[in-house]
Amino acid sequence: MSNIQISGAPPVGLAGRNIIVGITGGIAAYKAPALVRALTSIGANVQVVMSASAHQFVTATTLQAVSGRPVRDDLWDEGAEAAMGHIELARWADAIMVAPATANFLAELAAGLAGDLLSTLCLATDAPILIAPAMNQAMWKHPATARNVATLINDGVGIIGPGEGAQACGDFGPGRMLEPDALVGALEKVFAPPILEGLRVMITAGPTREAIDPVRYISNHSSGKQGFAIAAAAARSGADVTLICGPTNLPTPQGCRRIDINSAQDLFDAVQADLPGQHIFIGVAAVADYRPLAAAEQKIKKQVRGSNTMTLELTENPDVIASVAQAANPPLVVGFAAETQNALPAAREKRLRKQLDAIVVNDVSQAGIGFNSDHNAATLIWDEGELALQLQSKDQLAQALLDQLVRIFVTRLALPNHASASI
Ligand code: PMT
């Protein structure tokens, strides 16, 4: 039986790393020198690579000064190529961060184009690529950009941000490049130790649909974003992830095994089938507590005469997470609670009633968090404490949650009945 080592606080690992900072032509390029400065000040070796249009927004002289290296911007620069050719440069990189990344750059990368030095490096490298998009909010929301982003995520590219707020063009909305600190944090995570290595993690996400008839169902507003973010973070942290999700259009996070389901009963069956050997179960899915007693085989017709009310008889669904917690050899079980009033007392009661090791409560009556938003704020509750997870992106909250779970349950996860059960 092998012993699993899980570190509580992952060390920062950028010192001595070779980072290519790619800069494309957007107003947010004015933040690039601060990003480069922040990276060099913690010991990273930074090579700046600019696209042609980046020169309209920030000077190569400034970037050379803060990086301590001549800026590269030309695929055909004989002098630079003689010192380190672009393939060598692609191999030199431990990571590439493109900040800001314009809509045009996202499209080029999604299409696999290699028209300049930066896009060529991105194609030629084996290193992780992180992209910090920055563009007008309408351009970010455009279906073509959404398609390109989905393609890049599928290709394993990390998309960091964008943030939301006032834009240089006068608009308000998503499309602002994240601040240099957040970008450095994202790079640090790339080199963080795989804190969940050797562990199997099952995550449920999204809504369920409970059929009324062949064309109608009972459901809720869950988009799956929070559960998918946790699945992505767990996979990045080295876990073997099974993601069981209700209907959603979200792309499958890199490295996760995905099982699509519709109803609570489907979810129950899928969870039970794969439960043996799991070390951690995180129930983020918004599961319908009730379903119609009997789904009609044909579409229910509207009553033309008679009563103007209709009664739907419901029956209780199986409680998926409670069944996991009550299994013979349960994994560490973490639930979510979506509450609209008395959030903390309600969640405390729910955790005890369902016999969960921990519960994460989000007050979904608050605007801008919870169902279908890109942000969340929550409180993690376990036997011995409670911890507020401040308002942040769902991606950030996912990582913070996993870090905390590992910290709190480090001993428990190393117990033979849990972490090392099948290793
Ligand atoms: O998907 P997003 O748009 O990103 O939104 C995220 C979210 C708001 C859905 C998420 O953060 C969240 O709160 N998920 C839990 C929602 C919920 O159903 O809460 P609940 O209080 O009804 O359920 C408590 C726990 O029991 C949950 O872990 C749930 O998965 C589980 N449950 C509930 C009923 C049931 N029949 N089986 C279950 O396993």
Coordinates of C-alpha atoms and ligand atoms in Angstrom, one line a residue:
M1 CA 0.0 0.0 0.0
S2 CA 1.6 3.2 -1.0
N3 CA 1.6 6.3 1.1
I4 CA 0.3 9.5 -0.6
Q5 CA 2.0 12.7 0.3
I6 CA -0.2 15.8 0.0
S7 CA 1.3 19.1 0.7
G8 CA -0.8 21.7 2.5
A9 CA 0.4 24.9 0.9
P10 CA 1.8 24.6 -2.7
P11 CA 5.1 26.5 -3.0
V12 CA 5.5 29.2 -5.6
G13 CA 7.5 27.8 -8.4
L14 CA 8.4 30.6 -10.9
A15 CA 12.0 31.3 -9.8
G16 CA 14.3 30.1 -12.5
R17 CA 11.5 29.3 -15.0
N18 CA 11.8 30.5 -18.6
I19 CA 8.7 32.4 -19.5
I20 CA 7.8 33.8 -22.9
V21 CA 5.5 36.8 -22.5
G22 CA 3.7 37.4 -25.8
I23 CA 2.2 40.8 -26.4
T24 CA -0.4 41.5 -29.1
G25 CA -1.9 44.8 -30.2
G26 CA -4.5 46.0 -27.7
I27 CA -4.7 48.9 -25.3
A28 CA -4.1 46.6 -22.4
A29 CA -0.5 46.2 -23.6
Y30 CA 0.2 49.1 -21.3
K31 CA 0.0 46.6 -18.4
A32 CA 2.6 44.3 -20.0
P33 CA 5.7 46.0 -18.6
A34 CA 4.2 45.6 -15.1
L35 CA 3.6 41.9 -15.8
V36 CA 7.2 41.4 -17.0
R37 CA 8.5 43.3 -14.0
A38 CA 6.5 41.2 -11.6
L39 CA 7.8 38.0 -13.2
T40 CA 11.4 39.0 -13.2
S41 CA 11.2 40.3 -9.6
I42 CA 10.3 36.7 -8.4
G43 CA 13.2 35.2 -10.4
A44 CA 11.6 34.2 -13.7
N45 CA 13.6 34.5 -16.9
V46 CA 11.4 36.5 -19.3
Q47 CA 11.7 36.7 -23.0
V48 CA 9.2 39.2 -24.5
V49 CA 7.8 38.5 -28.0
M50 CA 5.7 41.2 -29.6
S51 CA 3.3 41.1 -32.5
A52 CA 3.7 43.8 -35.1
S53 CA 0.6 45.7 -33.8
A54 CA 1.8 45.5 -30.2
H55 CA 4.4 48.2 -31.1
Q56 CA 1.4 50.6 -31.5
F57 CA 0.7 50.4 -27.8
V58 CA 4.0 49.8 -25.9
T59 CA 7.7 50.3 -26.7
A60 CA 10.2 47.5 -27.1
T61 CA 12.7 49.7 -25.3
T62 CA 10.6 49.6 -22.1
L63 CA 10.1 45.9 -22.4
Q64 CA 13.8 45.3 -22.9
A65 CA 14.5 47.4 -19.8
V66 CA 12.2 45.4 -17.6
S67 CA 13.0 42.0 -19.0
G68 CA 16.7 42.5 -19.3
R69 CA 16.6 40.9 -22.8
P70 CA 16.2 42.3 -26.3
V71 CA 12.6 41.9 -27.4
R72 CA 11.9 39.4 -30.2
D73 CA 9.3 40.3 -32.8
D74 CA 10.4 39.0 -36.2
L75 CA 10.4 35.4 -37.5
W76 CA 13.0 36.5 -40.1
D77 CA 15.5 38.4 -37.8
E78 CA 18.8 36.8 -38.8
G79 CA 20.7 38.2 -35.8
A80 CA 18.2 37.0 -33.3
E81 CA 17.7 33.7 -35.1
A82 CA 21.5 33.2 -35.0
A83 CA 21.5 33.6 -31.2
M84 CA 18.4 31.4 -30.6
G85 CA 16.3 30.2 -33.4
H86 CA 12.5 30.2 -33.0
I87 CA 12.3 26.5 -32.5
E88 CA 15.0 26.7 -29.9
L89 CA 13.1 29.5 -28.3
A90 CA 9.9 27.4 -28.3
R91 CA 11.9 24.7 -26.6
W92 CA 13.5 27.1 -24.1
A93 CA 10.1 28.2 -22.8
D94 CA 8.7 26.5 -19.6
A95 CA 5.5 28.4 -20.3
I96 CA 4.1 31.0 -22.7
M97 CA 1.8 33.7 -21.5
V98 CA 0.1 35.9 -24.1
A99 CA -1.1 39.1 -22.5
P100 CA -3.0 40.9 -23.9
A101 CA -4.4 38.5 -26.4
T102 CA -6.6 40.1 -29.0
A103 CA -9.6 38.5 -30.7
N104 CA -7.5 38.2 -33.8
F105 CA -4.7 36.4 -32.0
L106 CA -7.3 34.0 -30.4
A107 CA -8.6 33.3 -33.9
E108 CA -5.1 32.7 -35.3
L109 CA -4.2 30.3 -32.5
A110 CA -7.5 28.4 -32.7
A111 CA -7.0 28.0 -36.5
G112 CA -3.4 26.9 -36.0
L113 CA -1.9 29.7 -38.1
A114 CA 1.7 30.5 -37.8
G115 CA 2.0 33.9 -39.5
D116 CA 4.4 35.6 -37.1
L117 CA 6.9 34.8 -34.5
L118 CA 4.5 34.6 -31.6
S119 CA 1.9 32.4 -33.2
T120 CA 4.8 30.2 -34.5
L121 CA 6.2 29.8 -31.0
C122 CA 2.7 28.8 -29.7
L123 CA 2.5 26.1 -32.3
A124 CA 6.0 24.9 -31.9
T125 CA 6.1 24.6 -28.1
D126 CA 5.3 21.7 -25.8
A127 CA 5.1 24.2 -22.9
P128 CA 1.8 25.2 -21.3
I129 CA 0.2 28.3 -23.0
L130 CA -1.8 30.8 -21.0
I131 CA -3.8 33.5 -22.8
A132 CA -5.1 36.7 -21.2
P133 CA -7.8 38.0 -23.6
A134 CA -8.4 41.7 -23.8
M135 CA -10.9 43.2 -26.2
N136 CA -14.2 45.1 -26.6
Q137 CA -17.1 43.4 -24.8
A138 CA -19.0 42.8 -28.0
M139 CA -16.0 41.2 -29.6
W140 CA -15.6 38.9 -26.5
K141 CA -19.3 38.0 -26.6
H142 CA -19.3 37.3 -30.4
P143 CA -20.0 33.7 -31.2
A144 CA -16.9 33.4 -33.3
T145 CA -14.7 34.4 -30.4
A146 CA -16.7 32.0 -28.1
R147 CA -16.0 29.2 -30.7
N148 CA -12.3 30.1 -30.8
V149 CA -12.1 30.1 -27.0
A150 CA -13.8 26.7 -26.8
T151 CA -11.4 25.3 -29.3
L152 CA -8.4 26.7 -27.4
I153 CA -9.7 25.2 -24.1
N154 CA -10.1 21.9 -25.9
D155 CA -6.6 22.2 -27.1
G156 CA -5.4 22.6 -23.5
V157 CA -4.7 26.3 -23.7
G158 CA -5.4 28.1 -20.4
I159 CA -7.7 31.1 -20.7
I160 CA -7.1 33.6 -17.9
G161 CA -10.0 36.1 -17.6
P162 CA -11.0 38.4 -19.0
G163 CA -12.4 40.6 -16.2
E164 CA -15.4 42.8 -16.4
G165 CA -15.8 46.5 -16.1
A166 CA -15.3 49.9 -17.8
Q167 CA -13.5 49.6 -21.1
A168 CA -11.1 52.0 -22.9
C169 CA -13.7 52.4 -25.7
G170 CA -16.4 53.6 -23.3
D171 CA -18.3 50.3 -23.1
F172 CA -18.9 48.3 -20.0
G173 CA -18.7 44.5 -19.8
P174 CA -16.4 41.5 -20.1
G175 CA -13.1 41.9 -22.0
R176 CA -10.7 43.7 -19.6
M177 CA -7.3 42.0 -19.3
L178 CA -6.8 40.8 -15.7
E179 CA -4.2 42.7 -13.6
P180 CA -0.6 41.5 -13.7
D181 CA -0.9 40.0 -10.1
A182 CA -3.7 37.7 -11.2
L183 CA -1.7 36.7 -14.3
V184 CA 1.4 35.9 -12.2
G185 CA -0.9 33.8 -9.9
A186 CA -2.2 31.9 -12.9
L187 CA 1.4 31.1 -14.0
E188 CA 2.4 30.1 -10.5
K189 CA -0.5 27.5 -10.6
V190 CA 1.0 26.0 -13.7
F191 CA 4.1 25.1 -11.7
A192 CA 2.3 24.2 -8.5
P193 CA 2.9 20.7 -7.3
P194 CA 0.1 18.2 -8.3
I195 CA -1.5 18.2 -4.9
L196 CA -4.2 15.7 -5.9
E197 CA -1.9 13.3 -7.8
G198 CA -2.9 9.7 -7.2
L199 CA -6.4 10.6 -6.2
R200 CA -9.6 9.8 -8.0
V201 CA -12.1 12.7 -7.8
M202 CA -15.8 12.5 -8.9
I203 CA -17.6 15.7 -9.5
T204 CA -21.3 16.3 -10.4
A205 CA -22.2 19.5 -12.2
G206 CA -25.0 21.3 -14.0
P207 CA -28.8 20.9 -13.7
T208 CA -31.0 17.8 -14.0
R209 CA -34.1 17.6 -16.2
E210 CA -37.2 15.7 -14.9
A211 CA -39.5 14.8 -17.8
I212 CA -43.1 15.8 -17.6
D213 CA -43.8 14.6 -21.1
P214 CA -41.7 14.1 -24.2
V215 CA -41.3 17.9 -24.7
R216 CA -41.4 19.4 -21.2
Y217 CA -39.3 19.0 -18.1
I218 CA -38.6 20.5 -14.6
S219 CA -35.2 21.9 -14.3
N220 CA -33.2 24.9 -12.8
H221 CA -30.7 27.6 -13.8
S222 CA -27.5 25.7 -13.2
S223 CA -25.1 26.3 -16.1
G224 CA -22.5 23.8 -14.9
K225 CA -19.8 26.5 -14.7
Q226 CA -18.9 26.0 -11.1
G227 CA -18.7 22.2 -11.3
F228 CA -16.7 22.3 -14.5
A229 CA -14.3 24.8 -13.0
I230 CA -13.7 22.4 -10.0
A231 CA -13.2 19.5 -12.4
A232 CA -10.6 21.5 -14.4
A233 CA -8.8 22.6 -11.3
A234 CA -8.8 19.0 -9.9
A235 CA -7.4 17.7 -13.2
R236 CA -4.7 20.4 -13.2
S237 CA -3.8 19.4 -9.7
G238 CA -3.1 15.8 -10.9
A239 CA -6.4 14.1 -10.0
D240 CA -8.0 11.4 -12.1
V241 CA -11.4 13.2 -12.6
T242 CA -14.8 11.8 -13.5
L243 CA -17.2 14.7 -14.3
I244 CA -20.9 13.7 -14.4
C245 CA -23.0 16.5 -15.7
G246 CA -26.5 17.4 -16.6
P247 CA -27.3 19.2 -19.9
T248 CA -24.8 22.0 -20.6
N249 CA -22.9 23.2 -23.7
L250 CA -19.7 23.7 -21.8
P251 CA -16.6 22.1 -23.3
T252 CA -15.1 19.2 -21.3
P253 CA -12.2 20.4 -19.2
Q254 CA -8.8 19.1 -20.3
G255 CA -8.0 15.7 -18.8
C256 CA -11.5 14.9 -17.4
R257 CA -13.6 11.9 -18.2
R258 CA -17.1 13.2 -18.8
I259 CA -20.4 11.4 -18.4
D260 CA -23.6 13.2 -19.6
I261 CA -26.8 12.5 -17.8
N262 CA -30.3 14.0 -17.9
S263 CA -32.3 13.2 -14.8
A264 CA -31.6 12.8 -11.1
Q265 CA -32.1 9.1 -11.4
D266 CA -29.6 9.0 -14.3
L267 CA -27.2 10.9 -12.1
F268 CA -27.7 8.5 -9.2
D269 CA -27.1 5.5 -11.5
A270 CA -23.9 7.0 -13.1
V271 CA -22.5 8.0 -9.7
Q272 CA -23.2 4.5 -8.2
A273 CA -21.6 2.8 -11.2
D274 CA -18.3 4.6 -10.8
L275 CA -18.2 5.2 -7.1
P276 CA -15.9 2.3 -6.0
G277 CA -12.3 3.6 -5.7
Q278 CA -13.1 7.3 -5.7
H279 CA -11.3 9.3 -3.1
I280 CA -13.2 12.5 -3.2
F281 CA -16.8 13.2 -4.3
I282 CA -17.8 16.8 -4.9
G283 CA -21.6 17.3 -5.6
V284 CA -22.0 20.6 -7.3
A285 CA -24.9 19.5 -9.5
A286 CA -28.3 21.2 -8.8
V287 CA -30.3 18.1 -8.6
A288 CA -34.1 18.2 -8.7
D289 CA -35.4 17.0 -5.3
Y290 CA -38.7 15.9 -7.0
R291 CA -39.8 14.5 -10.4
P292 CA -43.2 14.0 -11.9
L293 CA -44.6 10.7 -10.6
A294 CA -45.1 9.5 -14.1
A295 CA -43.9 11.2 -17.3
A296 CA -46.6 11.2 -19.9
E297 CA -45.8 9.1 -23.0
Q298 CA -47.3 11.7 -25.3
K299 CA -47.3 15.5 -25.2
I300 CA -49.9 16.6 -22.7
K301 CA -52.6 18.6 -24.5
K302 CA -53.9 21.9 -23.2
Q303 CA -57.4 21.6 -21.7
V304 CA -59.6 23.6 -24.0
R305 CA -62.6 23.5 -21.7
G306 CA -63.1 22.9 -18.0
S307 CA -60.5 23.7 -15.3
N308 CA -57.8 26.3 -16.0
T309 CA -55.4 24.7 -13.5
M310 CA -53.3 21.7 -13.9
T311 CA -51.9 19.5 -11.1
L312 CA -48.6 17.7 -11.4
E313 CA -48.0 15.0 -8.9
L314 CA -44.4 14.8 -7.9
T315 CA -42.4 12.1 -6.2
E316 CA -39.1 12.3 -4.4
N317 CA -35.8 11.7 -6.3
P318 CA -33.0 9.7 -4.8
D319 CA -30.6 11.9 -2.8
V320 CA -27.4 11.3 -4.7
I321 CA -24.9 12.8 -2.3
A322 CA -26.5 11.3 0.8
S323 CA -26.2 7.9 -0.8
V324 CA -22.5 8.5 -1.5
A325 CA -21.9 9.6 2.1
Q326 CA -23.7 6.4 3.4
A327 CA -21.8 4.0 1.1
A328 CA -19.9 1.3 2.9
N329 CA -16.4 2.8 2.2
P330 CA -17.2 6.4 1.4
P331 CA -14.9 8.9 -0.2
L332 CA -14.4 12.3 1.3
V333 CA -17.8 13.8 0.5
V334 CA -18.2 17.6 -0.2
G335 CA -21.6 19.0 -1.0
F336 CA -22.7 22.4 -2.3
A337 CA -25.8 24.2 -0.9
A338 CA -27.6 26.9 -3.0
E339 CA -29.6 28.9 -0.5
T340 CA -31.7 32.0 -0.7
Q341 CA -32.2 32.7 3.0
N342 CA -30.5 31.9 6.3
A343 CA -27.8 30.5 4.2
L344 CA -25.3 29.5 6.9
P345 CA -27.7 27.8 9.3
A346 CA -29.5 26.0 6.5
A347 CA -26.2 24.7 5.1
R348 CA -25.0 23.6 8.5
E349 CA -28.2 21.6 9.0
K350 CA -27.9 20.2 5.5
R351 CA -24.3 19.0 6.0
L352 CA -25.3 17.1 9.2
R353 CA -28.5 15.7 7.7
K354 CA -26.7 14.4 4.6
Q355 CA -23.7 13.3 6.7
L356 CA -21.3 15.2 4.5
D357 CA -17.6 15.9 5.4
A358 CA -18.0 19.5 4.2
I359 CA -20.4 21.7 2.4
V360 CA -19.9 24.8 0.3
V361 CA -22.8 27.3 0.7
N362 CA -23.5 30.0 -1.8
D363 CA -26.2 32.5 -1.2
V364 CA -27.8 32.5 -4.7
S365 CA -30.1 35.4 -3.8
Q366 CA -27.1 37.7 -4.2
A367 CA -26.7 39.3 -7.6
G368 CA -23.7 38.3 -9.7
I369 CA -22.9 35.0 -8.0
G370 CA -24.2 31.4 -8.0
F371 CA -26.4 30.2 -10.9
N372 CA -25.0 30.9 -14.3
S373 CA -22.7 33.7 -13.4
D374 CA -18.9 33.6 -14.0
H375 CA -18.2 34.6 -10.3
N376 CA -19.0 33.1 -7.0
A377 CA -18.6 33.7 -3.3
A378 CA -19.2 30.9 -0.7
T379 CA -18.5 29.6 2.7
L380 CA -16.8 26.2 3.3
I381 CA -18.2 24.5 6.4
W382 CA -16.8 21.4 7.9
D383 CA -16.8 19.7 11.3
E384 CA -14.2 21.9 12.9
G385 CA -14.5 25.3 11.2
E386 CA -15.9 27.6 8.5
L387 CA -14.0 29.6 5.9
A388 CA -15.3 32.4 3.7
L389 CA -14.2 32.1 0.0
Q390 CA -14.4 35.7 -1.1
L391 CA -16.1 36.9 -4.4
Q392 CA -13.9 35.7 -7.2
S393 CA -14.1 34.0 -10.6
K394 CA -15.5 30.4 -10.5
D395 CA -12.1 29.2 -11.7
Q396 CA -10.3 30.9 -8.8
L397 CA -12.9 29.7 -6.3
A398 CA -12.4 26.2 -7.6
Q399 CA -8.7 26.2 -7.0
A400 CA -9.1 27.9 -3.6
L401 CA -11.6 25.3 -2.6
L402 CA -9.4 22.4 -3.6
D403 CA -6.4 23.9 -1.8
Q404 CA -8.5 24.3 1.4
L405 CA -9.9 20.7 1.2
V406 CA -6.4 19.3 0.8
R407 CA -5.2 21.5 3.8
I408 CA -8.1 20.5 6.0
F409 CA -8.4 16.8 5.1
V410 CA -4.8 16.0 4.5
T411 CA -4.7 13.3 7.1
R412 CA -8.0 11.9 6.1
L413 CA -7.0 11.7 2.5
A414 CA -4.0 9.7 3.4
L415 CA -6.0 7.1 5.3
P416 CA -6.0 3.7 3.7
N417 CA -9.8 3.7 3.4
H418 CA -9.7 6.8 1.4
A419 CA -6.7 8.1 -0.5
S420 CA -4.8 4.9 -0.8
A421 CA -7.8 2.5 -1.2
S422 CA -6.9 1.6 -4.8
I423 CA -3.4 2.7 -5.1
Ligands
PMT1 O1 -23.9 25.6 -12.3 P1 -23.6 27.0 -12.0 O2 -24.5 27.9 -12.9 O3 -22.1 27.4 -12.1 O4 -24.1 27.4 -10.6 C1 -23.4 26.8 -9.5 C2 -24.4 26.3 -8.4 C3 -25.2 27.5 -7.8 C4 -25.4 25.3 -9.0 C5 -23.6 25.6 -7.3 O5 -22.7 26.5 -6.8 C6 -24.4 25.0 -6.2 O6 -24.8 25.6 -5.3 N1 -24.8 23.7 -6.4 C7 -25.7 22.9 -5.5 C8 -27.1 23.3 -5.8 C9 -28.1 22.5 -5.0 O7 -28.8 21.7 -5.6 O8 -28.1 22.7 -3.8 P2 -29.1 21.9 -2.8 O9 -29.0 22.6 -1.5 O10 -30.4 21.7 -3.4 O11 -28.4 20.5 -2.6 C10 -27.4 20.2 -1.6 C11 -26.5 19.1 -2.1 O12 -27.2 17.9 -2.3 C12 -25.8 19.4 -3.4 O13 -24.4 18.9 -3.3 C13 -26.6 18.6 -4.4 O14 -25.7 18.2 -5.5 C14 -27.0 17.4 -3.6 N2 -28.2 16.7 -4.0 C15 -29.4 17.4 -3.9 C16 -30.6 16.7 -4.2 C17 -30.5 15.4 -4.6 N3 -31.6 14.7 -4.9 N4 -29.3 14.8 -4.7 C18 -28.2 15.4 -4.4 O15 -27.1 14.8 -4.5

